[in-house]
C-alpha cells in the first residue's frame, strides 16, 4: 500500500475482496483530492457499481457486518476489523427543487455520471481501491473533468455549468469559499462569477449548514482567500450584512488597514480554533457606525466593544450558534480592547482577571486573541509583542497566586454571612458579597473569616 493509507489498509483489502468481482470499488471525492495533494486525508468515501443489496449480501457472505445506513442514497456501511466503510452505489441526482436536495436519486449509473453530480472538479475524481496498492497510480486515476490539472493549478472549478450547479444546491458556493480557505486555492473565474447570480438559492440553505461551512472556512489555513470571495460575491450579506460597512472604513495611526482588512488579518493570525477565529472576524464590527474624527483629524471609535458585542450576539443568534461557543466569542469581543498598562495597580490587574473569570474566559485565550489583534494592526509589531509579553507575564504571576476572583472564592459564604447578620437571605447578601469581593481584590490577604467577618459587620452596621 502507498503511504498515507493509514491503519485501515488491511480492512479495506478485506472489503475489496468481499465485494469482487465486478464491483469497481472506488475511493471517491475528498479523500482522493487530499491524497493527491499529500494532505492528511479525512474520511474515505467508497463507491461501487454494485447495488446496495449486493453489497450487503456479498459482505455478509464474506463474514463482514453490513448495515443499511443510508439506503435512500444507496449507502451501506460495511465493517471490517472494527472499521466502518461507507459504500455508495454509483448514482445520479434527480431534479433539485428546494435548492438543497435532489428530489430523487437513481442508482445503477456509470462512474462518470456519479462523478458528474459532484460539486467541483477537484472533488470529482476516483481511484480504484486495488490501484492504491500499486507503487504508482496516476494512470489509473479516473478524472473526467480535469480535477488533477485544477489541483495543480490550485483552482476550484464547478463540474459543468456553475450557474446550473449552483441553482441545484445553494450550499455549493459556500463550499467553494470554504475550500479556497482550506486549500489556499482560488475560485475559477466563471465559477466565481456565477455565485452572485444564485444568491437566492444560497439564501435557502439552513443556518446550521451555513454556520458549519463558515466555521470550516474561518478555521482553514488561508481564511482570507475564502473570506474575500465570500464578501465580493455578496454571500456574506445573506447572513451577516452588518459586516459590509467594515469594508473601506479607514482607521487611525494605530492601524495600517481599514476595519475589514484588519479583521481578515486578525482571523489569519488567530489560532485556528472556532472561538478565536469567529471573534477575530467580528470583534470590530461595531466600529463603522461609531467612527468619529476630531478637529486634529484623529479618528476614534468610542465604545465600539459594546456595540460589537451587541451585533456579534445578534449574528450568532441568527446562525443558531451553541451557548458555549457564543459565550466565548462574546467574551473575547468584550475584552479585546482592554490592555493593562504599567500604570495599572496589581489590584486593577486582579479586577481585570476577575472580569475574565466572570465571563469564563481563560487568561491564555485572551492572550492568544490579543496577539492576533495586535499583529493584525500591521504596525510596530516588535514593540507591541514586547509589551504584550510583559503584560502576560505580570498577569500570569498574579493569577498564579490564585487570588479570590469571584464571590464563590470568599472564605465566608452566603450562609455564613446570614448567620453573622442573624437575618434571612435577600438581595442584601449579593450586595455584601460584592462589597467583600471588591475588598479582597484590592487586598487578597483580607480573605480570611476574621477579616471578612469584621468587614461584613461594618457593612451591615452602615446598611442597617
Ligand atoms: P471534507 O474534507 O470536508 O470532508 P469532502 O470533499 O470530503 O471534504 P464531503 O462533504 O465529505 O466533502 O463530501 C464528500 C464528497 O461528496 C465531495 O468530495 C464531493 O464529491 C461530494 N459532495 C459533497 N457535498 C456536495 C454538494 N453539496 N454538491 C455536490 N457534491 C457534493
Ligand atoms: Mg469528506
CSV table of C-alpha atoms and ligand atoms in Angstrom, one decimal:
chain,number,residue,atom,x,y,z
A,1,UNK,CA,0.0,0.0,0.0
A,2,UNK,CA,1.1,3.6,-0.6
A,3,UNK,CA,2.0,6.0,2.1
A,4,UNK,CA,-0.8,7.9,3.7
A,5,UNK,CA,-3.2,5.0,3.6
A,6,UNK,CA,-3.5,4.9,7.4
A,7,UNK,CA,-4.1,1.9,9.6
A,8,UNK,CA,-7.2,0.7,7.6
A,9,UNK,CA,-5.5,-0.8,4.7
A,10,UNK,CA,-6.0,-4.4,5.8
A,11,UNK,CA,-9.6,-3.7,6.5
A,12,UNK,CA,-10.1,-2.1,3.1
A,13,UNK,CA,-8.5,-5.1,1.4
A,14,UNK,CA,-11.0,-7.4,3.2
A,15,UNK,CA,-13.9,-5.3,1.9
A,16,UNK,CA,-12.5,-5.2,-1.6
A,17,UNK,CA,-12.1,-8.9,-1.6
A,18,UNK,CA,-15.6,-9.5,-0.3
A,19,UNK,CA,-17.2,-7.4,-3.0
A,20,UNK,CA,-15.2,-8.6,-6.0
A,21,UNK,CA,-15.8,-9.4,-8.8
A,22,UNK,CA,-17.3,-6.7,-10.9
A,23,UNK,CA,-17.7,-4.2,-8.0
A,24,UNK,CA,-15.5,-1.5,-9.5
A,25,UNK,CA,-14.8,-0.4,-5.9
A,26,UNK,CA,-13.5,3.2,-6.0
A,27,UNK,CA,-12.3,5.7,-3.5
A,28,UNK,CA,-14.1,8.9,-4.5
A,29,UNK,CA,-14.3,12.6,-3.6
A,30,UNK,CA,-12.4,14.4,-0.9
A,31,UNK,CA,-10.1,11.6,0.1
A,32,UNK,CA,-8.7,11.3,-3.5
A,33,UNK,CA,-8.2,15.1,-3.6
A,34,UNK,CA,-6.4,15.2,-0.3
A,35,UNK,CA,-4.4,12.1,-1.2
A,36,UNK,CA,-3.1,13.7,-4.4
A,37,UNK,CA,-2.3,16.8,-2.6
A,38,UNK,CA,-0.3,14.9,0.0
A,39,UNK,CA,-2.6,16.3,2.7
A,40,UNK,CA,-3.8,14.2,5.6
A,41,UNK,CA,-6.9,12.7,4.1
A,42,UNK,CA,-10.2,12.6,6.1
A,43,UNK,CA,-13.0,10.0,5.8
A,44,UNK,CA,-12.7,7.6,2.9
A,45,UNK,CA,-15.9,7.5,0.8
A,46,UNK,CA,-16.2,4.5,-1.4
A,47,UNK,CA,-18.4,4.0,-4.4
A,48,UNK,CA,-19.3,0.8,-6.4
A,49,UNK,CA,-21.2,-0.4,-9.4
A,50,UNK,CA,-22.9,-3.0,-7.2
A,51,UNK,CA,-26.5,-2.4,-6.0
A,52,UNK,CA,-26.8,-1.9,-2.2
A,53,UNK,CA,-28.5,-5.3,-1.8
A,54,UNK,CA,-25.5,-6.9,-3.4
A,55,UNK,CA,-23.1,-5.0,-1.2
A,56,UNK,CA,-25.0,-6.3,1.8
A,57,UNK,CA,-25.2,-9.8,0.5
A,58,UNK,CA,-21.6,-10.2,-0.6
A,59,UNK,CA,-20.2,-8.6,2.6
A,60,UNK,CA,-22.2,-10.9,4.8
A,61,UNK,CA,-21.2,-13.9,2.8
A,62,UNK,CA,-17.6,-13.0,3.5
A,63,UNK,CA,-18.3,-12.7,7.2
A,64,UNK,CA,-18.3,-8.9,7.3
A,65,UNK,CA,-21.0,-6.9,9.1
A,66,UNK,CA,-23.1,-4.7,6.7
A,67,UNK,CA,-25.6,-2.1,7.8
A,68,UNK,CA,-28.1,-0.3,5.6
A,69,UNK,CA,-27.2,3.1,7.0
A,70,UNK,CA,-28.4,5.2,4.1
A,71,UNK,CA,-30.4,3.1,1.6
A,72,UNK,CA,-32.3,6.0,0.3
A,73,UNK,CA,-29.0,7.4,-1.1
A,74,UNK,CA,-27.7,3.9,-1.9
A,75,UNK,CA,-25.3,3.8,1.0
A,76,UNK,CA,-24.3,0.7,3.0
A,77,UNK,CA,-21.8,0.7,5.9
A,78,UNK,CA,-19.5,-2.3,5.8
A,79,UNK,CA,-17.5,-3.1,8.9
A,80,UNK,CA,-14.1,-4.8,8.7
A,81,UNK,CA,-11.6,-5.0,11.5
A,82,UNK,CA,-13.9,-2.7,13.5
A,83,UNK,CA,-13.6,0.0,10.9
A,84,UNK,CA,-16.8,1.1,9.1
A,85,UNK,CA,-16.6,2.0,5.4
A,86,UNK,CA,-19.5,3.9,3.7
A,87,UNK,CA,-20.1,2.4,0.3
A,88,UNK,CA,-22.4,4.1,-2.0
A,89,UNK,CA,-23.7,2.7,-5.3
A,90,UNK,CA,-22.8,4.9,-8.3
A,91,UNK,CA,-25.7,7.3,-8.5
A,92,UNK,CA,-27.1,10.2,-10.4
A,93,UNK,CA,-29.1,13.0,-8.8
A,94,UNK,CA,-32.7,13.7,-10.0
A,95,UNK,CA,-34.1,17.2,-10.2
A,96,UNK,CA,-33.4,19.7,-7.4
A,97,UNK,CA,-36.4,21.8,-6.3
A,98,UNK,CA,-35.6,23.1,-2.9
A,99,UNK,CA,-32.1,24.4,-3.7
A,100,UNK,CA,-30.6,21.8,-1.4
A,101,UNK,CA,-31.7,18.2,-2.0
A,102,UNK,CA,-32.4,16.3,-5.2
A,103,UNK,CA,-36.0,15.1,-5.5
A,104,UNK,CA,-34.7,11.6,-6.1
A,105,UNK,CA,-31.5,9.7,-6.7
A,106,UNK,CA,-31.2,7.0,-9.3
A,107,UNK,CA,-28.8,4.1,-8.8
A,108,UNK,CA,-27.0,2.0,-11.3
A,109,UNK,CA,-25.5,4.7,-13.4
A,110,UNK,CA,-21.9,4.8,-14.7
A,111,UNK,CA,-19.0,6.0,-12.6
A,112,UNK,CA,-18.7,9.0,-14.9
A,113,UNK,CA,-22.3,10.0,-14.1
A,114,UNK,CA,-21.6,9.6,-10.4
A,115,UNK,CA,-18.6,11.9,-10.7
A,116,UNK,CA,-20.6,14.4,-12.8
A,117,UNK,CA,-23.0,15.1,-9.9
A,118,UNK,CA,-20.2,16.2,-7.6
A,119,UNK,CA,-19.6,19.8,-6.9
A,120,UNK,CA,-16.1,20.7,-8.0
A,121,UNK,CA,-13.6,19.1,-10.4
A,122,UNK,CA,-11.1,18.5,-7.6
A,123,UNK,CA,-13.8,16.6,-5.7
A,124,UNK,CA,-14.9,14.6,-8.8
A,125,UNK,CA,-12.1,12.1,-9.1
A,126,UNK,CA,-11.9,8.4,-8.3
A,127,UNK,CA,-9.2,5.9,-7.6
A,128,UNK,CA,-9.8,2.2,-7.9
A,129,UNK,CA,-9.2,0.6,-4.4
A,130,UNK,CA,-6.9,-2.0,-5.9
A,131,UNK,CA,-4.7,0.6,-7.5
A,132,UNK,CA,-3.9,2.0,-4.1
A,133,UNK,CA,-1.6,-1.0,-3.7
A,134,UNK,CA,0.5,-0.1,-6.7
A,135,UNK,CA,3.6,1.9,-6.4
A,136,UNK,CA,2.4,4.4,-9.0
A,137,UNK,CA,-1.2,5.1,-9.6
A,138,UNK,CA,-1.7,8.3,-11.6
A,139,UNK,CA,-2.6,6.4,-14.8
A,140,UNK,CA,-5.5,4.7,-13.0
A,141,UNK,CA,-7.0,7.9,-11.7
A,142,UNK,CA,-10.5,8.4,-13.1
A,143,UNK,CA,-10.7,12.1,-13.8
A,144,UNK,CA,-13.2,13.0,-16.4
A,145,UNK,CA,-13.4,16.7,-15.6
A,146,UNK,CA,-9.8,17.7,-15.3
A,147,UNK,CA,-9.6,17.7,-11.5
A,148,UNK,CA,-5.9,16.8,-11.3
A,149,UNK,CA,-5.0,19.7,-13.6
A,150,UNK,CA,-7.1,22.0,-11.5
A,151,UNK,CA,-5.4,20.7,-8.4
A,152,UNK,CA,-2.0,21.5,-10.0
A,153,UNK,CA,-3.2,25.0,-10.9
A,154,UNK,CA,-4.8,25.4,-7.5
A,155,UNK,CA,-8.2,26.3,-8.7
A,156,UNK,CA,-11.8,25.4,-7.7
A,157,UNK,CA,-13.9,24.9,-10.7
A,158,UNK,CA,-17.5,23.7,-10.8
A,159,UNK,CA,-18.2,20.4,-12.6
A,160,UNK,CA,-20.3,21.5,-15.6
A,161,UNK,CA,-22.1,24.8,-15.8
A,162,UNK,CA,-21.8,26.6,-12.5
A,163,UNK,CA,-25.0,28.6,-13.0
A,164,UNK,CA,-26.8,25.3,-13.2
A,165,UNK,CA,-24.9,23.6,-10.4
A,166,UNK,CA,-25.5,26.5,-8.0
A,167,UNK,CA,-29.1,26.6,-8.9
A,168,UNK,CA,-29.4,22.9,-7.8
A,169,UNK,CA,-27.7,23.4,-4.5
A,170,UNK,CA,-27.1,26.7,-2.8
A,171,UNK,CA,-24.5,25.2,-0.4
A,172,UNK,CA,-22.0,24.8,-3.2
A,173,UNK,CA,-21.0,28.5,-3.4
A,174,UNK,CA,-20.2,28.4,0.3
A,175,UNK,CA,-18.3,25.2,-0.1
A,176,UNK,CA,-16.2,26.9,-2.9
A,177,UNK,CA,-15.2,29.6,-0.5
A,178,UNK,CA,-14.6,27.1,2.2
A,179,UNK,CA,-12.2,25.0,0.0
A,180,UNK,CA,-10.5,28.2,-1.1
A,181,UNK,CA,-9.6,28.8,2.6
A,182,UNK,CA,-8.8,25.2,3.4
A,183,UNK,CA,-6.6,24.5,0.3
A,184,UNK,CA,-5.3,28.0,-0.3
A,185,UNK,CA,-6.8,27.9,-3.9
A,186,UNK,CA,-8.6,30.5,-6.0
A,187,UNK,CA,-12.1,30.1,-7.3
A,188,UNK,CA,-12.0,29.9,-11.1
A,189,UNK,CA,-13.4,33.0,-12.8
A,190,UNK,CA,-16.6,31.6,-14.4
A,191,UNK,CA,-17.4,29.6,-11.2
A,192,UNK,CA,-16.9,32.7,-9.1
A,193,UNK,CA,-19.0,34.9,-11.4
A,194,UNK,CA,-21.9,32.5,-11.1
A,195,UNK,CA,-22.1,32.9,-7.3
A,196,UNK,CA,-23.8,36.4,-7.2
A,197,UNK,CA,-26.4,35.2,-9.7
A,198,UNK,CA,-27.5,32.4,-7.5
A,199,UNK,CA,-27.7,34.1,-4.1
A,200,UNK,CA,-31.4,33.5,-3.9
A,201,UNK,CA,-30.7,29.7,-3.9
A,202,UNK,CA,-27.9,30.1,-1.3
A,203,UNK,CA,-30.3,32.1,0.9
A,204,UNK,CA,-32.4,28.9,1.3
A,205,UNK,CA,-29.6,26.9,2.9
A,206,UNK,CA,-30.3,26.1,6.6
A,207,UNK,CA,-28.3,28.3,9.0
A,208,UNK,CA,-26.9,25.2,10.7
A,209,UNK,CA,-25.2,24.2,7.4
A,210,UNK,CA,-24.1,27.8,6.8
A,211,UNK,CA,-22.5,28.0,10.2
A,212,UNK,CA,-20.7,24.7,9.8
A,213,UNK,CA,-19.3,25.8,6.4
A,214,UNK,CA,-18.3,29.3,7.7
A,215,UNK,CA,-16.6,27.8,10.7
A,216,UNK,CA,-14.6,25.4,8.4
A,217,UNK,CA,-13.8,28.4,6.2
A,218,UNK,CA,-12.6,30.5,9.2
A,219,UNK,CA,-10.5,27.7,10.6
A,220,UNK,CA,-8.7,27.0,7.3
A,221,UNK,CA,-5.0,27.8,6.8
A,222,UNK,CA,-5.8,30.6,4.3
A,223,UNK,CA,-9.0,32.2,5.5
A,224,UNK,CA,-8.5,35.5,3.6
A,225,UNK,CA,-8.8,33.5,0.4
A,226,UNK,CA,-12.2,32.3,1.4
A,227,UNK,CA,-13.5,35.4,3.1
A,228,UNK,CA,-12.7,37.8,0.2
A,229,UNK,CA,-14.8,35.9,-2.4
A,230,UNK,CA,-17.5,35.5,0.3
A,231,UNK,CA,-17.7,39.3,0.6
A,232,UNK,CA,-17.1,40.1,-3.1
A,233,UNK,CA,-19.8,37.7,-4.3
A,234,UNK,CA,-22.5,39.0,-1.8
A,235,UNK,CA,-22.8,35.7,0.0
A,236,UNK,CA,-21.6,37.4,3.2
A,237,UNK,CA,-24.6,39.8,3.1
A,238,UNK,CA,-27.1,36.9,3.2
A,239,UNK,CA,-26.2,36.1,6.8
A,240,UNK,CA,-24.0,38.9,8.1
A,241,UNK,CA,-25.0,42.2,6.3
A,242,UNK,CA,-23.6,44.1,9.4
A,243,UNK,CA,-20.1,43.3,8.2
A,244,UNK,CA,-20.5,45.2,4.9
A,245,UNK,CA,-19.7,48.7,6.3
A,246,UNK,CA,-16.4,47.4,7.6
A,247,UNK,CA,-15.2,47.4,4.1
A,248,UNK,CA,-13.4,50.7,3.3
A,249,UNK,CA,-13.8,52.0,6.9
A,250,UNK,CA,-10.4,53.6,7.4
A,251,UNK,CA,-8.9,53.8,10.9
A,252,UNK,CA,-6.2,55.8,12.7
A,253,UNK,CA,-2.5,55.8,13.3
A,254,UNK,CA,-2.7,52.6,15.3
A,255,UNK,CA,-3.8,50.7,12.3
A,256,UNK,CA,-2.3,50.1,8.9
A,257,UNK,CA,-5.5,48.6,7.5
A,258,UNK,CA,-9.2,49.6,7.2
A,259,UNK,CA,-11.5,47.7,9.6
A,260,UNK,CA,-12.4,44.8,7.1
A,261,UNK,CA,-8.8,44.1,6.1
A,262,UNK,CA,-7.8,44.3,9.8
A,263,UNK,CA,-10.5,41.7,10.6
A,264,UNK,CA,-9.2,39.4,7.9
A,265,UNK,CA,-5.6,39.8,9.1
A,266,UNK,CA,-6.8,39.1,12.7
A,267,UNK,CA,-8.6,35.9,11.5
A,268,UNK,CA,-5.4,34.8,9.7
A,269,UNK,CA,-3.2,35.5,12.8
A,270,UNK,CA,-5.6,33.8,15.3
A,271,UNK,CA,-5.0,30.2,16.2
A,272,UNK,CA,-7.3,28.0,14.1
A,273,UNK,CA,-10.0,27.4,16.7
A,274,UNK,CA,-13.6,28.4,16.1
A,275,UNK,CA,-14.0,30.8,19.1
A,276,UNK,CA,-10.8,32.7,18.3
A,277,UNK,CA,-11.5,32.9,14.5
A,278,UNK,CA,-15.1,33.9,14.9
A,279,UNK,CA,-14.1,36.6,17.4
A,280,UNK,CA,-11.4,37.8,15.1
A,281,UNK,CA,-13.9,38.3,12.3
A,282,UNK,CA,-16.5,40.1,14.5
A,283,UNK,CA,-14.5,41.9,17.2
A,284,UNK,CA,-14.6,45.3,15.4
A,285,UNK,CA,-18.0,45.0,13.7
A,286,UNK,CA,-19.3,47.9,15.8
A,287,UNK,CA,-16.6,50.3,14.6
A,288,UNK,CA,-18.0,51.7,11.3
A,289,UNK,CA,-21.2,53.3,12.8
A,290,UNK,CA,-19.2,54.8,15.7
A,291,UNK,CA,-16.4,56.4,13.6
A,292,UNK,CA,-15.7,60.0,14.6
A,293,UNK,CA,-13.0,62.4,13.6
A,294,UNK,CA,-11.8,65.1,16.0
A,295,UNK,CA,-10.6,68.6,15.0
A,296,UNK,CA,-7.0,67.4,14.6
A,297,UNK,CA,-8.1,64.7,12.2
A,298,UNK,CA,-7.7,61.9,14.7
A,299,UNK,CA,-10.2,59.1,14.2
A,300,UNK,CA,-12.0,57.4,17.1
A,301,UNK,CA,-14.4,54.5,17.7
A,302,UNK,CA,-15.5,55.2,21.3
A,303,UNK,CA,-17.5,52.4,22.9
A,304,UNK,CA,-17.1,50.0,19.9
A,305,UNK,CA,-16.5,46.9,22.1
A,306,UNK,CA,-20.1,47.2,23.5
A,307,UNK,CA,-21.6,47.7,20.1
A,308,UNK,CA,-19.5,45.0,18.5
A,309,UNK,CA,-20.8,42.6,21.3
A,310,UNK,CA,-24.4,43.6,20.5
A,311,UNK,CA,-24.0,43.0,16.8
A,312,UNK,CA,-22.0,39.8,17.3
A,313,UNK,CA,-24.6,38.5,19.7
A,314,UNK,CA,-27.3,39.1,17.0
A,315,UNK,CA,-25.3,37.4,14.3
A,316,UNK,CA,-24.5,34.3,16.5
A,317,UNK,CA,-28.2,34.0,17.4
A,318,UNK,CA,-29.2,34.2,13.8
A,319,UNK,CA,-26.7,31.4,13.0
A,320,UNK,CA,-28.1,29.4,15.9
A,321,UNK,CA,-24.6,29.1,17.4
A,322,UNK,CA,-24.4,27.0,20.6
A,323,UNK,CA,-24.2,28.5,24.0
A,324,UNK,CA,-20.6,27.6,24.9
A,325,UNK,CA,-19.1,28.9,21.7
A,326,UNK,CA,-21.2,32.1,21.7
A,327,UNK,CA,-20.2,32.8,25.3
A,328,UNK,CA,-16.5,32.5,24.4
A,329,UNK,CA,-16.8,34.6,21.3
A,330,UNK,CA,-18.7,37.4,23.1
A,331,UNK,CA,-16.1,37.4,26.0
A,332,UNK,CA,-13.3,37.8,23.5
A,333,UNK,CA,-15.1,40.6,21.8
A,334,UNK,CA,-15.9,42.3,25.1
A,335,UNK,CA,-12.3,42.2,26.4
A,336,UNK,CA,-10.3,42.7,23.2
A,337,UNK,CA,-9.8,46.4,23.8
A,338,UNK,CA,-8.7,46.3,27.4
A,339,UNK,CA,-5.0,46.3,27.9
A,340,UNK,CA,-3.3,46.7,31.3
A,341,UNK,CA,-0.5,49.3,31.2
A,342,UNK,CA,2.4,49.9,33.5
A,343,UNK,CA,0.3,52.4,35.4
A,344,UNK,CA,-2.3,49.7,36.4
A,345,UNK,CA,-2.0,48.7,40.1
A,346,UNK,CA,-1.9,45.0,41.0
A,347,UNK,CA,-5.4,45.4,42.3
A,348,UNK,CA,-6.6,46.8,38.9
A,349,UNK,CA,-5.0,43.8,37.2
A,350,UNK,CA,-6.8,41.5,39.6
A,351,UNK,CA,-10.1,43.2,38.9
A,352,UNK,CA,-9.4,42.6,35.2
A,353,UNK,CA,-8.7,38.9,35.9
A,354,UNK,CA,-11.9,38.8,37.8
A,355,UNK,CA,-13.8,40.1,34.8
A,356,UNK,CA,-12.2,37.5,32.5
A,357,UNK,CA,-13.1,34.8,35.0
A,358,UNK,CA,-16.7,36.0,35.4
A,359,UNK,CA,-17.0,35.6,31.6
A,360,UNK,CA,-15.4,32.2,31.7
A,361,UNK,CA,-12.5,33.4,29.5
A,362,UNK,CA,-9.1,31.8,30.3
A,363,UNK,CA,-6.3,34.3,30.5
A,364,UNK,CA,-4.3,32.3,27.9
A,365,UNK,CA,-7.2,32.5,25.4
A,366,UNK,CA,-7.5,36.3,26.0
A,367,UNK,CA,-3.7,36.5,25.4
A,368,UNK,CA,-3.9,34.5,22.1
A,369,UNK,CA,-6.6,36.7,20.8
A,370,UNK,CA,-4.7,39.9,21.9
A,371,UNK,CA,-1.6,38.8,19.9
A,372,UNK,CA,-3.7,38.2,16.8
A,373,UNK,CA,-5.4,41.6,17.1
A,374,UNK,CA,-2.1,43.4,17.7
A,375,UNK,CA,-0.3,41.7,14.8
A,376,UNK,CA,-3.3,42.4,12.5
A,377,UNK,CA,-2.8,46.1,13.1
A,378,UNK,CA,0.3,45.9,10.9
A,379,UNK,CA,2.2,48.5,12.9
A,380,UNK,CA,5.1,48.3,15.3
A,381,UNK,CA,4.8,44.6,15.8
A,382,UNK,CA,8.0,44.2,17.7
A,383,UNK,CA,7.3,46.7,20.4
A,384,UNK,CA,3.7,45.6,20.6
A,385,UNK,CA,4.8,42.0,21.2
A,386,UNK,CA,7.2,43.0,23.8
A,387,UNK,CA,4.6,45.0,25.7
A,388,UNK,CA,2.3,42.0,25.3
A,389,UNK,CA,4.8,39.6,26.8
A,390,UNK,CA,5.4,41.9,29.7
A,391,UNK,CA,1.7,42.2,30.5
A,392,UNK,CA,1.1,38.5,30.1
A,393,UNK,CA,4.0,37.7,32.5
A,394,UNK,CA,2.6,40.1,35.0
A,395,UNK,CA,-1.0,38.9,34.8
A,396,UNK,CA,0.2,35.3,34.8
A,397,UNK,CA,2.1,35.8,38.0
A,398,UNK,CA,-0.8,37.5,39.7
A,399,UNK,CA,-3.1,34.6,38.5
A,400,UNK,CA,-0.7,32.0,39.8
A,401,UNK,CA,-1.0,33.4,43.3
A,402,UNK,CA,-4.6,32.2,43.0
A,403,UNK,CA,-6.3,35.2,44.4
A,404,UNK,CA,-10.0,35.1,45.1
A,405,UNK,CA,-11.6,36.4,41.9
A,406,UNK,CA,-15.3,35.7,42.5
A,407,UNK,CA,-17.7,35.7,45.4
A,408,UNK,CA,-17.6,31.9,45.3
A,409,UNK,CA,-13.9,32.1,46.4
A,410,UNK,CA,-14.7,34.2,49.5
A,411,UNK,CA,-13.9,32.5,52.8
A,412,UNK,CA,-17.3,33.4,54.1
A,413,UNK,CA,-20.1,32.1,52.0
A,414,UNK,CA,-23.7,33.3,51.8
A,415,UNK,CA,-24.9,31.1,54.7
A,416,UNK,CA,-22.1,32.3,57.0
A,417,UNK,CA,-23.0,35.9,56.2
A,418,UNK,CA,-26.7,35.2,57.0
A,419,UNK,CA,-25.6,33.6,60.3
A,420,UNK,CA,-23.4,36.5,61.1
A,421,UNK,CA,-26.1,39.0,60.3
A,422,UNK,CA,-28.8,37.0,62.1
A,423,UNK,CA,-31.2,37.5,59.3
A,424,UNK,CA,-32.6,35.7,56.3
A,425,UNK,CA,-31.3,35.9,52.8
A,426,UNK,CA,-32.3,38.6,50.4
A,427,UNK,CA,-30.7,40.9,47.8
A,428,UNK,CA,-28.5,42.2,50.6
A,429,UNK,CA,-26.4,39.0,50.5
A,430,UNK,CA,-25.3,39.6,46.9
A,431,UNK,CA,-24.6,43.3,47.7
A,432,UNK,CA,-22.5,42.4,50.7
A,433,UNK,CA,-20.6,39.6,48.8
A,434,UNK,CA,-19.7,42.2,46.1
A,435,UNK,CA,-18.5,44.6,48.7
A,436,UNK,CA,-16.3,41.9,50.2
A,437,UNK,CA,-15.0,40.8,46.8
A,438,UNK,CA,-14.1,44.4,46.0
A,439,UNK,CA,-12.1,44.4,49.2
A,440,UNK,CA,-10.2,41.2,48.6
A,441,UNK,CA,-9.5,42.1,45.0
A,442,UNK,CA,-7.8,45.2,46.4
A,443,UNK,CA,-6.0,43.1,49.1
A,444,UNK,CA,-6.2,39.3,48.8
A,445,UNK,CA,-4.8,38.9,52.4
A,446,UNK,CA,-8.2,40.0,53.6
A,447,UNK,CA,-9.8,36.8,52.5
A,448,UNK,CA,-10.0,35.2,56.0
A,449,UNK,CA,-13.1,34.5,58.0
A,450,UNK,CA,-11.9,37.0,60.7
A,451,UNK,CA,-11.1,39.9,58.3
A,452,UNK,CA,-14.2,39.3,56.2
A,453,UNK,CA,-16.3,39.0,59.3
A,454,UNK,CA,-15.3,42.4,60.6
A,455,UNK,CA,-15.7,44.0,57.2
A,456,UNK,CA,-19.1,42.4,56.9
A,457,UNK,CA,-20.1,43.7,60.4
A,458,UNK,CA,-19.1,47.2,59.4
A,459,UNK,CA,-21.1,47.0,56.2
A,460,UNK,CA,-24.1,45.6,58.0
A,461,UNK,CA,-23.9,48.3,60.5
A,462,UNK,CA,-23.9,51.1,57.9
A,463,UNK,CA,-26.7,49.3,55.9
A,464,UNK,CA,-28.9,48.6,58.9
B,1,LIG,P1,-14.1,17.3,3.8
B,1,LIG,O1,-12.6,17.3,3.8
B,1,LIG,O2,-14.7,18.5,4.4
B,1,LIG,O3,-14.8,16.0,4.2
B,1,LIG,P2,-15.1,16.5,1.2
B,1,LIG,O4,-14.8,16.9,-0.2
B,1,LIG,O5,-14.8,15.0,1.6
B,1,LIG,O6,-14.4,17.5,2.2
B,1,LIG,P3,-17.8,15.9,2.0
B,1,LIG,O7,-18.8,16.9,2.4
B,1,LIG,O8,-17.3,14.9,2.9
B,1,LIG,O9,-16.6,16.8,1.5
B,1,LIG,O10,-18.4,15.2,0.7
B,1,LIG,C1,-17.7,14.1,0.0
B,1,LIG,C2,-17.8,14.3,-1.5
B,1,LIG,O11,-19.2,14.4,-1.9
B,1,LIG,C3,-17.2,15.6,-2.0
B,1,LIG,O12,-15.8,15.4,-2.2
B,1,LIG,C4,-18.0,15.8,-3.3
B,1,LIG,O13,-17.5,14.9,-4.3
B,1,LIG,C5,-19.4,15.3,-2.9
B,1,LIG,N1,-20.2,16.4,-2.4
B,1,LIG,C6,-20.4,16.8,-1.1
B,1,LIG,N2,-21.2,17.8,-1.0
B,1,LIG,C7,-21.7,18.1,-2.2
B,1,LIG,C8,-22.6,19.0,-2.7
B,1,LIG,N3,-23.2,19.9,-2.0
B,1,LIG,N4,-22.8,19.0,-4.1
B,1,LIG,C9,-22.2,18.1,-4.9
B,1,LIG,N5,-21.3,17.2,-4.4
B,1,LIG,C10,-21.0,17.2,-3.1
B,2,LIG,MG1,-15.4,14.1,3.5
